[in-house]
Amino acid sequence: MSKPLLQIALDSLSLEKAVADAKAAEKTVDIIEVGTILACAEGMKAVKTLRALHPDHILVCDLKTTDGGAILAKMAFEAGADWLTVSAAAHPATKAACKKVADDFNVANPDLKVKKEIQIEIYGNWTFEDAQEWVDLGVKQAIYHRSRDAELAGKGWTEEDIEKMKKLADLGLELSITGGIVPREIHLFKEITNAKVFIAGRALVGEKGRETAEAIRAEVDKYWK
Amino acid sequence: MSKPLLQIALDSLSLEKAVADAKAAEKTVDIIEVGTILACAEGMKAVKTLRALHPDHILVCDLKTTDGGAILAKMAFEAGADWLTVSAAAHPATKAACKKVADDFNVANPDLKVKKEIQIEIYGNWTFEDAQEWVDLGVKQAIYHRSRDAELAGKGWTEEDIEKMKKLADLGLELSITGGIVPREIHLFKEITNAKVFIAGRALVGEKGRETAEAIRAEVDKYWK
């Protein structure tokens, strides 16, 4: 398992702000995410523009796809996204539709530097049987987080969160972890060997963002070899 | 309870197609919906444009809001949406944030012809305890459907669907019903006294759409007085 990567979630209301933030973070992060807010505000133009500006970053499109999977996945991948988020609450047929679009895309484009993948974004009432279904479908990635609104309500990471992440990793899922990621809390996740990505937002922008990223990477170096 | 209304879901990939479809359906429907696909493709420009073109229709923005509730709700309502969909899988804090934005908007604009409302869109694993929480929060509307992908997989309406809808109506929720609505199946929903809206997509476009709408309304007239 390689060391967890760093991802910036761009959640501004305008593409102008998003491209500025992406530029100010490009040397700091491995992955650029068109967040749900940005995608809903600006549409696929946001994905296309960030793809054009950052051809060498992994690009995530965070639609939290809940229905209409085949169309949304095709749209996002064709716009240039490498990875697409799919809501855990989506019907299994929706997840399968998204997965098939990704697989077909990879078969048709064998030279892709980054394979198209879907990431199951964990929201709502879910079970480990559900998670096993995702794995059985061939899904490799899931996203675990405190919701933005739970975070705003001051809810912290709990032992229960960590236990759930460990169980998801045991099923074979690589995890992106998000929801108020700060350097001093990276150690909380040290037992999650399959941690693939830490995601943050404005915390990674600009000069201060570079410092924060360095601090996160220093913590990562302590716990992931 | 008034008779169920008719809503067209615009789910095209371009705003040009969506405005054409909306124009071709405007005399047929009561409610115009910027579907998730259209919203993700074109962003809030789609909501603003359809609001400008159809000032007298109820306008729904189907973001299936799952996180970032306050920002997404403010964005959608300011763009001109009357109703916003919120995923049942969203954290309770997200639902509360969306509801608060709607309430604040209504207080600040007491002369609104159509009050801002959120609609809980039912996806994923949910319970009637969850539904009671939505009601306790002051939510009036929910959306019940076969997922688009389940529909494509040929899954029909079941007795279980109808029973669940009746229980949701018993909790006091007004229901929008969607997922392959056709005139000959309207009778399936006759015991759902709180049915507020039937939603369809391309089936309501153009001359044939007008005929379909008339056939749906004729069925509605049989069962809702």
Tab-separated table of N, CA, C and O in Angstrom, chain A residues 6-87:
chain	number	residue	atom	x	y	z
A	6	LEU	N	-3.019	13.429	-1.238
A	6	LEU	CA	-3.743	14.625	-0.770
A	6	LEU	C	-4.649	15.148	-1.872
A	6	LEU	O	-4.222	15.301	-3.018
A	7	GLN	N	-5.871	15.439	-1.507
A	7	GLN	CA	-6.884	15.896	-2.468
A	7	GLN	C	-7.493	17.199	-1.994
A	7	GLN	O	-7.870	17.323	-0.833
A	8	ILE	N	-7.605	18.160	-2.913
A	8	ILE	CA	-8.320	19.390	-2.575
A	8	ILE	C	-9.717	19.345	-3.184
A	8	ILE	O	-9.894	19.023	-4.363
A	9	ALA	N	-10.709	19.609	-2.353
A	9	ALA	CA	-12.095	19.693	-2.815
A	9	ALA	C	-12.397	21.153	-3.108
A	9	ALA	O	-12.303	22.000	-2.224
A	10	LEU	N	-12.735	21.426	-4.367
A	10	LEU	CA	-13.088	22.795	-4.760
A	10	LEU	C	-14.594	22.947	-4.652
A	10	LEU	O	-15.345	22.337	-5.414
A	11	ASP	N	-15.015	23.737	-3.687
A	11	ASP	CA	-16.452	23.855	-3.447
A	11	ASP	C	-16.932	25.293	-3.514
A	11	ASP	O	-17.860	25.677	-2.814
A	12	SER	N	-16.289	26.066	-4.372
A	12	SER	CA	-16.745	27.458	-4.504
A	12	SER	C	-17.963	27.512	-5.414
A	12	SER	O	-18.307	26.543	-6.089
A	13	LEU	N	-18.615	28.661	-5.408
A	13	LEU	CA	-19.836	28.841	-6.192
A	13	LEU	C	-19.557	29.314	-7.606
A	13	LEU	O	-20.466	29.388	-8.425
A	14	SER	N	-18.300	29.658	-7.875
A	14	SER	CA	-17.995	30.118	-9.228
A	14	SER	C	-16.734	29.430	-9.731
A	14	SER	O	-15.819	29.098	-8.964
A	15	LEU	N	-16.700	29.239	-11.042
A	15	LEU	CA	-15.547	28.601	-11.667
A	15	LEU	C	-14.307	29.486	-11.543
A	15	LEU	O	-13.190	28.979	-11.394
A	16	GLU	N	-14.508	30.808	-11.578
A	16	GLU	CA	-13.371	31.729	-11.476
A	16	GLU	C	-12.626	31.501	-10.157
A	16	GLU	O	-11.398	31.422	-10.117
A	17	LYS	N	-13.390	31.409	-9.058
A	17	LYS	CA	-12.787	31.164	-7.750
A	17	LYS	C	-12.128	29.775	-7.723
A	17	LYS	O	-11.025	29.599	-7.193
A	18	ALA	N	-12.795	28.806	-8.298
A	18	ALA	CA	-12.282	27.430	-8.273
A	18	ALA	C	-10.959	27.310	-9.015
A	18	ALA	O	-10.024	26.652	-8.531
A	19	VAL	N	-10.857	27.940	-10.189
A	19	VAL	CA	-9.596	27.816	-10.934
A	19	VAL	C	-8.468	28.531	-10.197
A	19	VAL	O	-7.317	28.085	-10.227
A	20	ALA	N	-8.806	29.636	-9.523
A	20	ALA	CA	-7.779	30.340	-8.740
A	20	ALA	C	-7.305	29.466	-7.579
A	20	ALA	O	-6.100	29.336	-7.328
A	21	ASP	N	-8.255	28.845	-6.877
A	21	ASP	CA	-7.897	27.967	-5.752
A	21	ASP	C	-7.080	26.770	-6.242
A	21	ASP	O	-6.114	26.346	-5.591
A	22	ALA	N	-7.473	26.204	-7.370
A	22	ALA	CA	-6.752	25.035	-7.905
A	22	ALA	C	-5.321	25.414	-8.264
A	22	ALA	O	-4.379	24.670	-7.984
A	23	LYS	N	-5.184	26.581	-8.872
A	23	LYS	CA	-3.842	27.040	-9.245
A	23	LYS	C	-2.988	27.247	-7.997
A	23	LYS	O	-1.808	26.880	-7.971
A	24	ALA	N	-3.619	27.799	-6.966
A	24	ALA	CA	-2.881	28.091	-5.728
A	24	ALA	C	-2.568	26.827	-4.938
A	24	ALA	O	-1.820	26.866	-3.961
A	25	ALA	N	-3.129	25.700	-5.347
A	25	ALA	CA	-2.897	24.451	-4.603
A	25	ALA	C	-2.229	23.381	-5.457
A	25	ALA	O	-1.898	22.302	-4.964
A	26	GLU	N	-1.985	23.679	-6.731
A	26	GLU	CA	-1.606	22.597	-7.661
A	26	GLU	C	-0.304	21.899	-7.283
A	26	GLU	O	-0.156	20.709	-7.510
A	27	LYS	N	0.618	22.656	-6.696
A	27	LYS	CA	1.894	22.018	-6.337
A	27	LYS	C	1.796	21.266	-5.020
A	27	LYS	O	2.693	20.528	-4.634
A	28	THR	N	0.700	21.502	-4.310
A	28	THR	CA	0.523	20.957	-2.967
A	28	THR	C	-0.216	19.627	-2.979
A	28	THR	O	0.012	18.783	-2.117
A	29	VAL	N	-1.104	19.453	-3.957
A	29	VAL	CA	-2.011	18.302	-3.910
A	29	VAL	C	-1.766	17.346	-5.072
A	29	VAL	O	-1.205	17.720	-6.111
A	30	ASP	N	-2.198	16.102	-4.863
A	30	ASP	CA	-2.102	15.089	-5.914
A	30	ASP	C	-3.381	15.005	-6.730
A	30	ASP	O	-3.377	14.578	-7.879
A	31	ILE	N	-4.480	15.369	-6.086
A	31	ILE	CA	-5.807	15.157	-6.676
A	31	ILE	C	-6.615	16.439	-6.552
A	31	ILE	O	-6.609	17.082	-5.493
A	32	ILE	N	-7.300	16.794	-7.631
A	32	ILE	CA	-8.188	17.956	-7.617
A	32	ILE	C	-9.619	17.457	-7.765
A	32	ILE	O	-9.916	16.641	-8.636
A	33	GLU	N	-10.476	17.955	-6.888
A	33	GLU	CA	-11.881	17.519	-6.907
A	33	GLU	C	-12.804	18.669	-7.259
A	33	GLU	O	-12.766	19.722	-6.619
A	34	VAL	N	-13.635	18.455	-8.268
A	34	VAL	CA	-14.761	19.352	-8.511
A	34	VAL	C	-15.847	18.931	-7.525
A	34	VAL	O	-16.493	17.898	-7.695
A	35	GLY	N	-15.982	19.714	-6.461
A	35	GLY	CA	-16.935	19.375	-5.407
A	35	GLY	C	-18.378	19.501	-5.880
A	35	GLY	O	-18.657	20.090	-6.931
A	36	THR	N	-19.283	18.934	-5.090
A	36	THR	CA	-20.695	18.942	-5.477
A	36	THR	C	-21.217	20.363	-5.668
A	36	THR	O	-21.969	20.633	-6.604
A	37	ILE	N	-20.815	21.251	-4.780
A	37	ILE	CA	-21.317	22.626	-4.864
A	37	ILE	C	-20.861	23.271	-6.172
A	37	ILE	O	-21.662	23.862	-6.905
A	38	LEU	N	-19.592	23.105	-6.495
A	38	LEU	CA	-19.067	23.674	-7.743
A	38	LEU	C	-19.731	23.025	-8.961
A	38	LEU	O	-20.103	23.720	-9.922
A	39	ALA	N	-19.893	21.714	-8.919
A	39	ALA	CA	-20.511	21.015	-10.051
A	39	ALA	C	-21.955	21.468	-10.248
A	39	ALA	O	-22.401	21.677	-11.381
A	40	CYS	N	-22.687	21.632	-9.146
A	40	CYS	CA	-24.083	22.076	-9.268
A	40	CYS	C	-24.156	23.538	-9.691
A	40	CYS	O	-25.114	23.958	-10.330
A	41	ALA	N	-23.165	24.320	-9.313
A	41	ALA	CA	-23.178	25.740	-9.669
A	41	ALA	C	-22.831	25.942	-11.131
A	41	ALA	O	-23.485	26.708	-11.833
A	42	GLU	N	-21.811	25.242	-11.596
A	42	GLU	CA	-21.253	25.548	-12.919
A	42	GLU	C	-21.413	24.430	-13.944
A	42	GLU	O	-21.118	24.618	-15.125
A	43	GLY	N	-21.833	23.256	-13.502
A	43	GLY	CA	-22.010	22.158	-14.448
A	43	GLY	C	-20.683	21.570	-14.912
A	43	GLY	O	-19.629	21.806	-14.307
A	44	MET	N	-20.747	20.823	-15.988
A	44	MET	CA	-19.565	20.092	-16.469
A	44	MET	C	-18.475	21.014	-17.006
A	44	MET	O	-17.325	20.593	-17.184
A	45	LYS	N	-18.826	22.269	-17.258
A	45	LYS	CA	-17.805	23.252	-17.646
A	45	LYS	C	-16.691	23.290	-16.601
A	45	LYS	O	-15.515	23.484	-16.943
A	46	ALA	N	-17.062	23.087	-15.356
A	46	ALA	CA	-16.055	23.103	-14.286
A	46	ALA	C	-15.084	21.934	-14.444
A	46	ALA	O	-13.866	22.089	-14.292
A	47	VAL	N	-15.604	20.767	-14.754
A	47	VAL	CA	-14.737	19.598	-14.931
A	47	VAL	C	-13.837	19.785	-16.151
A	47	VAL	O	-12.621	19.559	-16.089
A	48	LYS	N	-14.440	20.230	-17.250
A	48	LYS	CA	-13.654	20.407	-18.487
A	48	LYS	C	-12.546	21.438	-18.292
A	48	LYS	O	-11.420	21.254	-18.764
A	49	THR	N	-12.871	22.530	-17.618
A	49	THR	CA	-11.882	23.598	-17.433
A	49	THR	C	-10.737	23.127	-16.536
A	49	THR	O	-9.557	23.337	-16.846
A	50	LEU	N	-11.069	22.470	-15.443
A	50	LEU	CA	-10.012	22.018	-14.533
A	50	LEU	C	-9.186	20.894	-15.169
A	50	LEU	O	-7.984	20.787	-14.936
A	51	ARG	N	-9.830	20.071	-15.987
A	51	ARG	CA	-9.071	19.038	-16.720
A	51	ARG	C	-8.050	19.693	-17.646
A	51	ARG	O	-6.889	19.271	-17.716
A	52	ALA	N	-8.503	20.741	-18.348
A	52	ALA	CA	-7.611	21.417	-19.289
A	52	ALA	C	-6.449	22.093	-18.555
A	52	ALA	O	-5.317	22.085	-19.022
A	53	LEU	N	-6.750	22.673	-17.401
A	53	LEU	CA	-5.720	23.409	-16.664
A	53	LEU	C	-4.764	22.492	-15.909
A	53	LEU	O	-3.632	22.876	-15.616
A	54	HIS	N	-5.213	21.295	-15.557
A	54	HIS	CA	-4.398	20.405	-14.720
A	54	HIS	C	-4.367	18.985	-15.302
A	54	HIS	O	-4.914	18.050	-14.705
A	55	PRO	N	-3.716	18.841	-16.459
A	55	PRO	CA	-3.757	17.540	-17.140
A	55	PRO	C	-3.055	16.425	-16.368
A	55	PRO	O	-3.336	15.250	-16.611
A	56	ASP	N	-2.181	16.789	-15.437
A	56	ASP	CA	-1.388	15.750	-14.768
A	56	ASP	C	-1.886	15.393	-13.370
A	56	ASP	O	-1.317	14.537	-12.702
A	57	HIS	N	-2.931	16.050	-12.921
A	57	HIS	CA	-3.524	15.679	-11.634
A	57	HIS	C	-4.623	14.642	-11.853
A	57	HIS	O	-5.248	14.594	-12.911
A	58	ILE	N	-4.832	13.843	-10.833
A	58	ILE	CA	-6.053	13.030	-10.836
A	58	ILE	C	-7.214	13.990	-10.596
A	58	ILE	O	-7.137	14.880	-9.736
A	59	LEU	N	-8.294	13.838	-11.399
A	59	LEU	CA	-9.438	14.746	-11.276
A	59	LEU	C	-10.667	13.955	-10.813
A	59	LEU	O	-11.056	12.963	-11.444
A	60	VAL	N	-11.249	14.400	-9.710
A	60	VAL	CA	-12.435	13.738	-9.169
A	60	VAL	C	-13.660	14.612	-9.415
A	60	VAL	O	-13.598	15.829	-9.230
A	61	CYS	N	-14.725	13.987	-9.852
A	61	CYS	CA	-15.995	14.712	-9.995
A	61	CYS	C	-16.950	14.181	-8.926
A	61	CYS	O	-17.355	13.021	-8.943
A	62	ASP	N	-17.300	15.069	-7.992
A	62	ASP	CA	-18.073	14.646	-6.816
A	62	ASP	C	-19.558	14.920	-7.020
A	62	ASP	O	-20.114	15.857	-6.464
A	63	LEU	N	-20.181	14.081	-7.830
A	63	LEU	CA	-21.630	14.264	-8.069
A	63	LEU	C	-22.476	13.541	-7.030
A	63	LEU	O	-23.687	13.715	-7.007
A	64	LYS	N	-21.865	12.695	-6.186
A	64	LYS	CA	-22.643	11.862	-5.274
A	64	LYS	C	-23.811	11.220	-6.040
A	64	LYS	O	-24.969	11.273	-5.607
A	65	THR	N	-23.473	10.630	-7.168
A	65	THR	CA	-24.473	10.087	-8.096
A	65	THR	C	-25.476	9.192	-7.363
A	65	THR	O	-25.083	8.242	-6.680
A	66	THR	N	-26.737	9.515	-7.519
A	66	THR	CA	-27.774	8.798	-6.781
A	66	THR	C	-28.757	8.101	-7.707
A	66	THR	O	-29.476	7.191	-7.318
A	67	ASP	N	-28.802	8.535	-8.959
A	67	ASP	CA	-29.704	7.941	-9.942
A	67	ASP	C	-29.191	8.369	-11.315
A	67	ASP	O	-28.296	9.210	-11.413
A	68	GLY	N	-29.754	7.784	-12.361
A	68	GLY	CA	-29.310	8.157	-13.707
A	68	GLY	C	-27.834	7.876	-13.912
A	68	GLY	O	-27.119	8.633	-14.584
A	69	GLY	N	-27.385	6.774	-13.354
A	69	GLY	CA	-25.957	6.501	-13.272
A	69	GLY	C	-25.228	6.469	-14.604
A	69	GLY	O	-24.151	7.065	-14.742
A	70	ALA	N	-25.803	5.799	-15.590
A	70	ALA	CA	-25.088	5.648	-16.860
A	70	ALA	C	-24.848	7.011	-17.508
A	70	ALA	O	-23.747	7.293	-17.997
A	71	ILE	N	-25.866	7.847	-17.487
A	71	ILE	CA	-25.751	9.157	-18.151
A	71	ILE	C	-24.777	10.057	-17.397
A	71	ILE	O	-23.905	10.691	-17.986
A	72	LEU	N	-24.922	10.112	-16.077
A	72	LEU	CA	-24.042	10.991	-15.297
A	72	LEU	C	-22.591	10.532	-15.372
A	72	LEU	O	-21.666	11.346	-15.477
A	73	ALA	N	-22.366	9.231	-15.325
A	73	ALA	CA	-20.993	8.723	-15.379
A	73	ALA	C	-20.365	9.032	-16.730
A	73	ALA	O	-19.227	9.511	-16.814
A	74	LYS	N	-21.103	8.778	-17.792
A	74	LYS	CA	-20.588	9.061	-19.135
A	74	LYS	C	-20.254	10.548	-19.256
A	74	LYS	O	-19.191	10.928	-19.758
A	75	MET	N	-21.160	11.367	-18.766
A	75	MET	CA	-20.969	12.817	-18.842
A	75	MET	C	-19.709	13.242	-18.090
A	75	MET	O	-18.893	14.012	-18.605
A	76	ALA	N	-19.541	12.736	-16.879
A	76	ALA	CA	-18.409	13.152	-16.043
A	76	ALA	C	-17.079	12.628	-16.604
A	76	ALA	O	-16.094	13.361	-16.663
A	77	PHE	N	-17.067	11.361	-17.029
A	77	PHE	CA	-15.820	10.798	-17.563
A	77	PHE	C	-15.446	11.486	-18.882
A	77	PHE	O	-14.285	11.784	-19.130
A	78	GLU	N	-16.434	11.741	-19.725
A	78	GLU	CA	-16.130	12.403	-21.006
A	78	GLU	C	-15.660	13.838	-20.789
A	78	GLU	O	-14.879	14.365	-21.582
A	79	ALA	N	-16.141	14.447	-19.707
A	79	ALA	CA	-15.686	15.814	-19.396
A	79	ALA	C	-14.246	15.817	-18.883
A	79	ALA	O	-13.623	16.866	-18.809
A	80	GLY	N	-13.748	14.646	-18.506
A	80	GLY	CA	-12.358	14.566	-18.099
A	80	GLY	C	-12.106	14.064	-16.689
A	80	GLY	O	-10.956	13.980	-16.244
A	81	ALA	N	-13.168	13.733	-15.983
A	81	ALA	CA	-12.977	13.210	-14.621
A	81	ALA	C	-12.323	11.826	-14.682
A	81	ALA	O	-12.615	11.025	-15.578
A	82	ASP	N	-11.433	11.561	-13.721
A	82	ASP	CA	-10.857	10.222	-13.604
A	82	ASP	C	-11.697	9.347	-12.673
A	82	ASP	O	-11.910	8.178	-12.933
A	83	TRP	N	-12.118	9.967	-11.582
A	83	TRP	CA	-12.927	9.238	-10.607
A	83	TRP	C	-14.248	9.979	-10.402
A	83	TRP	O	-14.292	11.217	-10.414
A	84	LEU	N	-15.303	9.205	-10.192
A	84	LEU	CA	-16.640	9.780	-9.978
A	84	LEU	C	-17.211	9.240	-8.674
A	84	LEU	O	-17.161	8.032	-8.434
A	85	THR	N	-17.771	10.122	-7.859
A	85	THR	CA	-18.392	9.648	-6.620
A	85	THR	C	-19.827	9.190	-6.886
A	85	THR	O	-20.551	9.780	-7.681
A	86	VAL	N	-20.205	8.113	-6.205
A	86	VAL	CA	-21.540	7.532	-6.314
A	86	VAL	C	-22.059	7.349	-4.896
A	86	VAL	O	-21.357	6.802	-4.034
A	87	SER	N	-23.274	7.806	-4.654
A	87	SER	CA	-23.818	7.727	-3.289
A	87	SER	C	-24.060	6.287	-2.872
A	87	SER	O	-24.595	5.477	-3.644
